[in-house]
Amino acid sequence: MNARDLRCLAFEGDAATGSLRVLDQRLLPAIERWFECRSAGAVALAIRDMAVRGAPAIGIAAAYGVAIAVQEANRRGYPSIAVREAVEDTVNKLGATRPTAVNLFWALERCRTLAAQGADEASQFLELARAMHEDDAQGNRRIGETFASRIEDGMSLLTHCNAGALATGGYGTALAPIYVAHESGRRLHVYVDETRPRLQGARLTAWELSKVGVPFTLICDGMAASLMAKGKIQLAITGADRIAASGDVANKIGTYSVAVNAAHHQVPFHVAAPASTFDLSCPDGASIAIEERNPSEVTDWAGERTCPSGARVYNPSFDVTPARLVRSIVTERGEISPVHREQIAKVLGAPMDLAQPR
Ligand code: MRU
């Protein structure tokens, strides 16, 4: 299968009656089933429960969710003012699902702006969601093309979590250069961190790479340092959930360990992310909200408890890697290197356009 054909989101039908389908990532890799969202509430549930996950994908799903809410308001014959209220309610509901991935708030803000400009038809919101979806997929291909030349023939790379087609509008961010290099015939090997506690590496990245035919080896998170010490990894690359103005990167818990280990072993550590993942209103990583999830993700395994009852649990879903450990951030607008405030502004252009109102 070609990586371009992997998809996790599809809006089916017309603006008046269509629905959003998400490939249910809670069930992968065992079961490939699409979860149908016929209401904004269903989209919120899919995001909170991680049927759809990955920063760009949840932003796009939320935009479709707003279009579905407007569909319902149109069906009920609401006047414009009530449609705008429905958009506001939906934006608030969807914005309360997951706090760290800024793409969610970026997408919702665009929906809110469209409503403020007077849009009150589902077709207008669907057009916006579709444009975001397509832009993200195209941007990912640009990220892939920008960085692929750095993946030399015979190279072994490490990635953490899933920043592939399953996390985006298509093709992925961190996996995009890997796909481009693979498509151009380069031999490469990917070490995939399993990514405790939810196993996005084992369940999702390994699933994607198997589908596309990219050779990989699955490892437990704690194994990466010893592979680096043996010289088996030449480059590490991950995605991001939110990047502060300083270049500090919030991404899946365990990413910081990858970056520290990479620095210790002189393995370059890179991040790939679209411009919509930058939050220039966050001065640095310390101001990024980090989601904490249910302790059962840590205490239980396949429904069985794996620790004594009463064990205290810490379960942050993300951590922050300081900019000084990041060799470059690859975006659809170019590569940011060295990673610091001025270079970010230079590559992204007009930084104020990207500031997220809070
Ligand atoms: O909790 P998740 O699975 O939504 O976390 C996903 C990640 O951390 C990804 O690396 C990030 O969103 C980038 S996806 C292109």
CSV table of N, CA, C and O in Angstrom, one decimal, residues 18 70 137 140 243 338 345:
chain,number,residue,atom,x,y,z
A,18,GLY,N,-24.5,14.6,5.7
A,18,GLY,CA,-23.3,13.8,5.8
A,18,GLY,C,-22.8,13.6,7.2
A,18,GLY,O,-23.3,14.3,8.1
A,70,VAL,N,-23.6,22.7,12.9
A,70,VAL,CA,-24.3,23.7,12.1
A,70,VAL,C,-25.4,23.0,11.2
A,70,VAL,O,-26.5,23.5,11.0
A,137,ALA,N,-2.8,17.5,4.6
A,137,ALA,CA,-2.2,16.4,3.9
A,137,ALA,C,-1.1,16.9,2.9
A,137,ALA,O,-0.1,16.4,2.8
A,140,ASN,N,2.0,18.0,4.8
A,140,ASN,CA,2.7,16.8,5.2
A,140,ASN,C,3.6,16.3,4.1
A,140,ASN,O,4.8,15.9,4.4
A,243,ILE,N,4.2,23.6,20.1
A,243,ILE,CA,5.6,24.2,20.1
A,243,ILE,C,5.5,25.6,20.5
A,243,ILE,O,4.8,26.4,19.9
A,338,PRO,N,19.1,26.9,13.4
A,338,PRO,CA,18.9,26.4,14.8
A,338,PRO,C,17.5,26.7,15.3
A,338,PRO,O,16.8,27.6,14.8
A,345,ALA,N,10.3,32.6,13.9
A,345,ALA,CA,9.6,33.7,13.2
A,345,ALA,C,10.0,33.8,11.8
A,345,ALA,O,9.1,34.1,10.9
